[in-house]
Tab-separated table of C-alpha atoms and ligand atoms in Angstrom:
chain	number	residue	atom	x	y	z
A	1	MET	CA	-32.244	-84.074	42.400
A	2	SER	CA	-34.181	-82.098	45.012
A	3	LEU	CA	-34.312	-78.492	45.252
A	4	GLN	CA	-32.177	-79.019	48.601
A	5	ASP	CA	-29.152	-80.855	47.224
A	6	PHE	CA	-28.755	-78.512	44.423
A	7	LEU	CA	-28.766	-75.305	46.612
A	8	SER	CA	-26.480	-76.755	48.921
A	9	THR	CA	-24.369	-77.725	45.744
A	10	LEU	CA	-24.291	-74.099	44.529
A	11	ASP	CA	-23.463	-72.668	47.991
A	12	GLY	CA	-20.296	-75.288	48.175
A	13	LEU	CA	-19.405	-74.716	44.444
A	14	GLU	CA	-19.465	-70.683	45.067
A	15	GLU	CA	-17.544	-70.774	47.946
A	16	GLU	CA	-14.587	-73.052	46.655
A	17	ALA	CA	-14.596	-70.867	43.293
A	18	SER	CA	-14.490	-67.715	45.517
A	19	ALA	CA	-11.651	-68.890	47.523
A	20	ALA	CA	-9.843	-70.436	44.337
A	21	PHE	CA	-10.418	-66.921	42.488
A	22	GLU	CA	-9.070	-64.870	45.426
A	23	THR	CA	-5.821	-67.269	45.959
A	24	ALA	CA	-4.962	-67.428	42.351
A	25	CYS	CA	-1.194	-65.766	42.254
A	26	ASP	CA	-0.865	-65.112	38.819
A	27	ALA	CA	-2.712	-64.916	35.381
A	28	ASP	CA	-1.935	-68.713	34.874
A	29	THR	CA	-3.618	-70.233	37.903
A	30	LEU	CA	-6.382	-67.812	37.319
A	31	GLU	CA	-7.155	-69.008	34.031
A	32	ALA	CA	-7.469	-72.703	35.225
A	33	ALA	CA	-9.575	-72.037	38.219
A	34	ARG	CA	-11.674	-70.141	35.856
A	35	VAL	CA	-11.942	-73.134	33.325
A	36	ARG	CA	-12.665	-75.369	36.186
A	37	PHE	CA	-15.402	-73.571	37.521
A	38	LEU	CA	-17.077	-71.462	34.431
A	39	GLY	CA	-15.144	-73.241	31.647
A	40	GLN	CA	-17.979	-73.979	28.431
A	41	LYS	CA	-17.308	-77.775	27.952
A	42	SER	CA	-16.579	-79.354	31.351
A	43	GLY	CA	-16.707	-76.455	34.096
A	44	ALA	CA	-18.561	-77.081	37.380
A	45	LEU	CA	-21.232	-74.822	36.587
A	46	ARG	CA	-22.133	-76.630	33.192
A	47	ASP	CA	-22.559	-79.897	35.322
A	48	VAL	CA	-25.045	-78.112	37.547
A	49	GLN	CA	-27.187	-76.447	34.676
A	50	LYS	CA	-27.550	-79.843	33.419
A	51	ARG	CA	-29.362	-80.632	36.466
A	52	MET	CA	-31.752	-78.409	36.325
A	53	GLY	CA	-33.693	-80.645	34.436
A	54	SER	CA	-34.147	-83.284	37.264
A	55	ILE	CA	-35.924	-80.817	39.156
A	56	ASP	CA	-39.497	-80.502	40.195
A	57	LYS	CA	-41.141	-78.034	37.865
A	58	ALA	CA	-42.471	-76.277	40.830
A	59	ASP	CA	-39.014	-75.176	42.068
A	60	ARG	CA	-37.538	-74.381	38.906
A	61	LYS	CA	-38.015	-71.010	39.203
A	62	THR	CA	-36.217	-70.362	42.941
A	63	ALA	CA	-33.271	-72.683	41.098
A	64	GLY	CA	-33.012	-70.630	38.631
A	65	MET	CA	-32.721	-67.560	40.348
A	66	ARG	CA	-30.331	-68.863	42.596
A	67	LEU	CA	-28.383	-70.359	39.596
A	68	ASN	CA	-28.351	-66.726	38.073
A	69	GLN	CA	-26.856	-65.188	41.430
A	70	PHE	CA	-24.163	-67.847	41.306
A	71	LYS	CA	-23.150	-67.000	38.064
A	72	SER	CA	-22.944	-63.131	39.006
A	73	ASN	CA	-21.352	-63.896	41.843
A	74	VAL	CA	-18.436	-65.829	40.506
A	75	GLN	CA	-18.162	-64.052	37.901
A	76	GLU	CA	-17.554	-60.748	40.370
A	77	ALA	CA	-15.139	-62.839	42.285
A	78	LEU	CA	-13.203	-63.569	39.007
A	79	GLU	CA	-13.010	-60.072	37.808
A	80	ASN	CA	-11.757	-58.959	41.146
A	81	ALA	CA	-9.119	-61.144	40.898
A	82	LYS	CA	-7.979	-60.016	37.512
A	83	THR	CA	-7.860	-56.431	38.513
A	84	ARG	CA	-6.005	-57.366	41.696
A	85	LEU	CA	-3.324	-59.520	39.280
A	86	GLY	CA	-3.391	-56.370	37.008
A	87	GLY	CA	-6.141	-56.098	34.659
A	88	ASP	CA	-7.074	-58.256	31.627
A	89	ASP	CA	-3.695	-58.048	30.092
A	90	SER	CA	-2.023	-59.533	32.881
A	91	THR	CA	1.160	-57.899	32.375
A	92	GLY	CA	1.460	-57.590	36.342
A	93	ALA	CA	1.519	-53.644	35.572
A	94	ASP	CA	1.179	-51.281	38.609
A	95	PRO	CA	-1.747	-49.198	37.807
A	96	THR	CA	0.009	-46.561	39.499
A	97	PHE	CA	2.473	-46.247	36.999
A	98	ASP	CA	2.677	-43.553	34.279
A	99	PRO	CA	4.799	-44.525	31.528
A	100	SER	CA	4.544	-40.857	30.194
A	101	LEU	CA	6.311	-39.432	33.124
A	102	PRO	CA	10.276	-38.625	32.063
A	103	GLY	CA	12.828	-41.246	33.275
A	104	ARG	CA	14.861	-40.530	36.002
A	105	ARG	CA	18.438	-39.597	34.256
A	106	PRO	CA	21.411	-42.281	35.992
A	107	SER	CA	24.393	-40.396	36.696
A	108	ILE	CA	27.161	-41.571	34.625
A	109	GLY	CA	30.377	-39.684	35.880
A	110	HIS	CA	32.170	-37.284	33.212
A	111	ILE	CA	35.418	-36.414	32.018
A	112	HIS	CA	38.289	-34.544	34.259
A	113	PRO	CA	38.873	-31.289	33.504
A	114	VAL	CA	42.446	-32.098	32.543
A	115	THR	CA	41.529	-34.805	30.551
A	116	GLN	CA	39.137	-32.577	28.544
A	117	THR	CA	41.888	-30.023	27.978
A	118	MET	CA	44.623	-32.517	26.588
A	119	THR	CA	42.052	-33.589	24.152
A	120	HIS	CA	41.227	-30.033	22.967
A	121	LEU	CA	45.104	-29.421	23.039
A	122	MET	CA	45.379	-32.752	20.669
A	123	GLU	CA	42.538	-31.490	18.446
A	124	ILE	CA	44.024	-27.890	18.017
A	125	MET	CA	47.369	-29.243	17.188
A	126	GLY	CA	46.322	-31.691	15.077
A	127	ARG	CA	44.761	-29.340	13.127
A	128	MET	CA	48.240	-28.171	12.353
A	129	GLY	CA	49.631	-31.664	11.436
A	130	PHE	CA	50.796	-32.710	14.663
A	131	GLU	CA	50.216	-36.160	15.270
A	132	ALA	CA	50.202	-37.595	18.998
A	133	ALA	CA	53.055	-39.840	20.223
A	134	GLU	CA	53.523	-41.585	23.750
A	135	GLY	CA	56.296	-42.625	25.761
A	136	PRO	CA	56.255	-44.528	29.135
A	137	GLU	CA	55.886	-42.882	32.877
A	138	VAL	CA	58.668	-45.023	34.402
A	139	GLU	CA	61.933	-44.063	32.199
A	140	ASP	CA	65.393	-44.765	32.224
A	141	PRO	CA	68.195	-41.689	32.425
A	142	TRP	CA	69.102	-42.162	28.747
A	143	HIS	CA	65.387	-40.832	28.021
A	144	ASN	CA	64.887	-38.418	30.459
A	145	PHE	CA	68.421	-37.128	30.865
A	146	VAL	CA	71.554	-38.041	28.754
A	147	ALA	CA	70.235	-37.985	25.205
A	148	LEU	CA	68.380	-34.734	26.400
A	149	ASN	CA	72.287	-33.232	26.974
A	150	ILE	CA	71.828	-33.547	30.588
A	151	PRO	CA	74.995	-34.748	32.083
A	152	GLU	CA	75.851	-36.522	34.873
A	153	ASP	CA	76.732	-33.775	36.770
A	154	HIS	CA	73.737	-31.851	36.194
A	155	PRO	CA	71.727	-30.451	38.860
A	156	ALA	CA	68.126	-31.671	37.085
A	157	ARG	CA	69.273	-35.299	37.845
A	158	ASP	CA	69.610	-34.569	41.664
A	159	PRO	CA	67.557	-37.133	43.720
A	160	LEU	CA	66.149	-34.470	45.777
A	161	ASP	CA	64.523	-32.920	42.487
A	162	ASN	CA	63.612	-36.767	40.974
A	163	PHE	CA	61.359	-39.563	41.598
A	164	TYR	CA	64.008	-42.174	41.582
A	165	LEU	CA	62.829	-46.154	41.990
A	166	ALA	CA	64.356	-47.630	44.678
A	167	THR	CA	63.126	-51.200	43.371
A	168	ALA	CA	64.796	-50.899	40.021
A	169	ALA	CA	67.904	-50.160	42.182
A	170	THR	CA	70.804	-49.065	39.772
A	171	GLY	CA	71.706	-50.909	36.269
A	172	THR	CA	72.586	-50.241	33.023
A	173	ASN	CA	70.329	-50.252	30.043
A	174	ASP	CA	70.518	-50.945	26.380
A	175	ARG	CA	72.691	-47.716	26.048
A	176	ASN	CA	75.102	-48.558	28.914
A	177	VAL	CA	73.703	-45.584	30.692
A	178	GLU	CA	74.036	-46.258	34.313
A	179	GLY	CA	71.654	-44.905	36.814
A	180	SER	CA	68.221	-45.887	38.404
A	181	GLN	CA	64.795	-45.894	36.663
A	182	LEU	CA	62.927	-42.701	37.475
A	183	LEU	CA	59.147	-41.162	37.012
A	184	ARG	CA	59.726	-38.918	34.284
A	185	SER	CA	60.152	-35.351	35.297
A	186	GLN	CA	59.720	-33.950	31.657
A	187	THR	CA	57.728	-35.309	28.516
A	188	SER	CA	60.942	-34.184	26.856
A	189	THR	CA	61.581	-38.128	26.877
A	190	VAL	CA	59.035	-38.840	24.249
A	191	GLN	CA	60.880	-36.504	21.694
A	192	ILE	CA	63.985	-38.942	21.979
A	193	ARG	CA	61.883	-42.040	21.654
A	194	VAL	CA	60.170	-40.739	18.604
A	195	MET	CA	63.291	-39.450	17.206
A	196	GLU	CA	65.171	-43.151	18.236
A	197	ASP	CA	62.063	-44.681	16.043
A	198	LYS	CA	61.817	-42.792	12.868
A	199	GLN	CA	63.637	-40.209	10.390
A	200	PRO	CA	62.491	-36.886	10.261
A	201	PRO	CA	60.178	-35.137	8.964
A	202	ILE	CA	58.790	-35.197	12.280
A	203	ARG	CA	55.785	-33.511	13.453
A	204	VAL	CA	54.602	-34.958	17.032
A	205	ILE	CA	52.939	-33.538	20.340
A	206	SER	CA	52.845	-35.962	23.254
A	207	LEU	CA	50.869	-35.422	26.336
A	208	GLY	CA	51.108	-36.860	29.552
A	209	ARG	CA	52.217	-36.972	33.329
A	210	VAL	CA	55.373	-36.193	34.706
A	211	TYR	CA	56.487	-36.226	38.125
A	212	ARG	CA	58.748	-34.038	40.574
A	213	PRO	CA	58.695	-33.983	44.473
A	214	ASP	CA	57.214	-30.778	44.616
A	215	ALA	CA	55.547	-29.820	48.086
A	216	PRO	CA	51.869	-29.056	47.251
A	217	ASP	CA	50.331	-25.425	46.895
A	218	ALA	CA	48.298	-23.561	44.782
A	219	THR	CA	50.792	-23.604	41.705
A	220	HIS	CA	52.576	-26.801	42.451
A	221	PHE	CA	51.853	-30.681	43.002
A	222	PRO	CA	53.914	-33.672	42.657
A	223	MET	CA	52.096	-34.962	39.460
A	224	PHE	CA	51.022	-32.778	36.323
A	225	HIS	CA	51.097	-32.872	33.265
A	226	GLN	CA	52.911	-31.105	29.980
A	227	MET	CA	52.417	-31.107	26.386
A	228	GLU	CA	55.456	-31.475	24.839
A	229	GLY	CA	55.904	-30.451	20.822
A	230	LEU	CA	58.730	-31.529	18.286
A	231	LEU	CA	59.037	-30.724	14.879
A	232	VAL	CA	62.040	-31.835	12.805
A	233	ASP	CA	63.101	-30.846	9.019
A	234	LYS	CA	65.375	-29.023	7.050
A	235	ASN	CA	65.404	-25.293	7.241
A	236	VAL	CA	63.069	-25.193	10.442
A	237	THR	CA	63.470	-21.670	12.273
A	238	MET	CA	62.601	-19.999	15.360
A	239	ALA	CA	60.154	-18.023	13.141
A	240	ASN	CA	58.001	-21.182	12.353
A	241	LEU	CA	58.168	-21.885	16.134
A	242	LYS	CA	56.776	-18.932	17.204
A	243	THR	CA	54.051	-19.308	14.506
A	244	VAL	CA	52.962	-22.300	15.716
A	245	LEU	CA	52.810	-21.498	19.266
A	246	ARG	CA	50.815	-18.044	18.430
A	247	VAL	CA	48.388	-20.142	16.458
A	248	PHE	CA	48.234	-22.831	19.289
A	249	ALA	CA	47.515	-19.626	21.713
A	250	THR	CA	45.019	-18.167	19.920
A	251	ASN	CA	43.031	-21.352	19.124
A	252	TYR	CA	42.792	-22.635	22.865
A	253	LEU	CA	42.460	-18.932	24.849
A	254	GLY	CA	41.340	-16.915	22.086
A	255	ASP	CA	42.061	-14.197	19.865
A	256	ASP	CA	43.241	-11.587	21.793
A	257	VAL	CA	45.960	-13.334	23.307
A	258	GLU	CA	49.865	-12.085	22.802
A	259	ILE	CA	52.881	-14.309	22.595
A	260	ARG	CA	56.392	-13.638	23.963
A	261	PHE	CA	59.611	-15.106	24.077
A	262	ARG	CA	62.377	-14.341	26.678
A	263	PRO	CA	65.896	-16.081	26.413
A	264	SER	CA	66.628	-18.764	29.006
A	265	PHE	CA	68.222	-21.984	28.950
A	266	PHE	CA	67.617	-25.915	28.828
A	267	PRO	CA	70.046	-28.253	27.550
A	268	PHE	CA	68.241	-29.636	24.970
A	269	THR	CA	67.451	-26.486	23.103
A	270	GLU	CA	69.854	-23.712	21.783
A	271	PRO	CA	68.781	-20.982	21.669
A	272	SER	CA	66.114	-21.544	24.464
A	273	VAL	CA	62.973	-19.190	25.327
A	274	GLU	CA	61.042	-18.968	27.861
A	275	VAL	CA	57.146	-18.661	26.393
A	276	ASP	CA	54.818	-16.349	27.979
A	277	PHE	CA	51.115	-15.560	26.640
A	278	PHE	CA	49.627	-12.180	27.405
A	279	TRP	CA	46.157	-13.116	28.297
A	280	ASN	CA	43.140	-11.206	30.298
A	281	GLY	CA	45.459	-8.501	31.255
A	282	SER	CA	48.843	-10.173	32.448
A	283	TRP	CA	51.633	-12.180	30.651
A	284	VAL	CA	51.687	-16.011	32.205
A	285	GLU	CA	54.651	-18.260	31.444
A	286	PHE	CA	53.322	-21.381	30.174
A	287	GLY	CA	56.223	-23.342	29.566
A	288	GLY	CA	59.864	-23.547	27.536
A	289	ALA	CA	60.800	-23.826	23.861
A	290	GLY	CA	63.634	-23.582	21.582
A	291	MET	CA	65.792	-25.056	18.451
A	292	VAL	CA	66.883	-28.648	19.398
A	293	ASP	CA	70.349	-28.759	20.504
A	294	PRO	CA	72.800	-30.644	18.185
A	295	ALA	CA	73.785	-33.133	20.499
A	296	VAL	CA	70.543	-34.224	20.876
A	297	PHE	CA	70.419	-34.880	17.171
A	298	GLU	CA	73.653	-36.674	17.496
A	299	ALA	CA	72.339	-38.609	20.386
A	300	VAL	CA	69.289	-40.308	18.189
A	301	GLY	CA	71.633	-40.342	15.083
A	302	TYR	CA	70.357	-37.515	13.043
A	303	ASP	CA	72.563	-35.403	11.129
A	304	PRO	CA	72.670	-31.752	12.829
A	305	GLU	CA	74.163	-30.550	9.375
A	306	VAL	CA	71.311	-31.779	7.456
A	307	TYR	CA	68.228	-31.178	10.302
A	308	SER	CA	67.022	-28.482	12.342
A	309	GLY	CA	63.762	-28.548	14.449
A	310	PHE	CA	62.013	-26.947	17.342
A	311	ALA	CA	60.849	-28.365	20.330
A	312	PHE	CA	58.283	-26.862	23.302
A	313	GLY	CA	56.909	-28.055	26.513
A	314	LEU	CA	53.892	-26.250	27.663
A	315	GLY	CA	52.204	-27.020	31.522
A	316	VAL	CA	48.705	-28.653	30.692
A	317	GLU	CA	47.109	-27.490	34.209
A	318	ARG	CA	48.038	-24.053	33.512
A	319	LEU	CA	46.516	-24.089	30.514
A	320	CYS	CA	43.234	-25.783	32.023
A	321	MET	CA	43.650	-23.064	34.872
A	322	ARG	CA	44.008	-20.136	32.713
A	323	ARG	CA	40.849	-20.798	30.628
A	324	HIS	CA	38.729	-21.892	33.323
A	325	GLY	CA	39.700	-19.314	35.874
A	326	ILE	CA	40.678	-22.095	38.620
A	327	THR	CA	42.918	-20.667	41.053
A	328	ASP	CA	44.679	-23.633	42.778
A	329	ILE	CA	45.913	-26.527	40.958
A	330	ARG	CA	45.097	-29.144	44.144
A	331	ASP	CA	41.402	-28.508	43.274
A	332	LEU	CA	41.906	-30.544	40.032
A	333	TYR	CA	43.426	-33.521	42.191
A	334	SER	CA	40.944	-33.189	45.169
A	335	GLY	CA	38.482	-35.774	43.768
A	336	ASP	CA	35.894	-33.472	45.143
A	337	LEU	CA	32.796	-33.876	42.757
A	338	ARG	CA	31.282	-30.159	43.988
A	339	PHE	CA	34.348	-28.890	41.936
A	340	LEU	CA	35.015	-31.183	38.893
A	341	GLN	CA	31.272	-31.453	38.420
A	342	GLN	CA	31.715	-27.898	37.165
A	343	PHE	CA	33.225	-28.676	33.880
B	1	DAH	N1	61.321	-30.102	29.442
B	1	DAH	C1	61.304	-28.821	29.934
B	1	DAH	C2	60.793	-28.398	31.351
B	1	DAH	O1	59.948	-29.811	31.960
B	1	DAH	C3	60.231	-27.837	29.047
B	1	DAH	C4	60.582	-27.539	27.973
B	1	DAH	C5	61.517	-26.551	27.506
B	1	DAH	C6	60.281	-28.554	26.763
B	1	DAH	C7	61.903	-26.658	26.410
B	1	DAH	C8	61.020	-28.415	25.525
B	1	DAH	C9	61.958	-27.525	25.190
B	1	DAH	O2	60.721	-29.153	24.331
B	1	DAH	O3	62.153	-27.145	24.226
B	1	DAH	O4	60.727	-27.696	32.308
């Protein structure tokens, strides 16, 4: 082979190899190109090297120098391509990526303050042996009124004070009570459902939504939550009621809270009281309570001569607002994250 042919073969190969390395788009195509040009067994370089022997002795030195130059140029093109594709390990990793930097924390919502409050209340009452019970939000008049000793002509059943369902129309339920279904106006409904279901002793609380057509203001909202409590056994007294509520209040609001009962009236308790807590300098009403009325026991088939019990119903939002210093109930339901994220 003439020196001239040898040199032009190398020129052509060098160009081809550089182009192949530059255009390699991933580790695999780059490796295939490396084998093709620099491979030990059958690479193009090897073929050219073999032809050195057929060159005139006088020209060998020139040929050898060009061959070395070829090797280093092609090797350099290969190294450049490797760097471009992400280094020797071929992971494609961005060299500007610093794996030791702390990650960006994804924002994953959090639990609504009213839900947090209910979980807390359930925990406190659970420690006193109260189990959680549930009832439907769409109720029939038997559970919302009749069994709770609220007769047909009672003002609490006024359509202006309740969300009766238009679609359910009127009908009779399994108790043959006439009237439309409604969104429950109190969690006292769950007292009836629990007592219909099982025999004393009973010790339950029920936390959930209730609905009343009140115009929203700082202390009213057409949907809110109540915590209902019911304890039925033999020889239950008003003193038991007061103790349970005091333990509850000190657990939830703090040791310096005081409790006060004011005489009141509810159709489903006799006697009935209004429950106030003295906290941070003022008395605040949190709900109603009393000894379960014998008429209620009769409605669910309990013998009022044998059993006695107490019940209470407290406003969950009030408790939540007092504890956290929230002054407007509407803030809880505005959906404004700047407010909600504080809890
Ligand atoms: N259900 C009553 C209301 O919504 C609150 C209440 C009062 C519940 C006395 C009771 C009770 O269990 O004994 O206003």
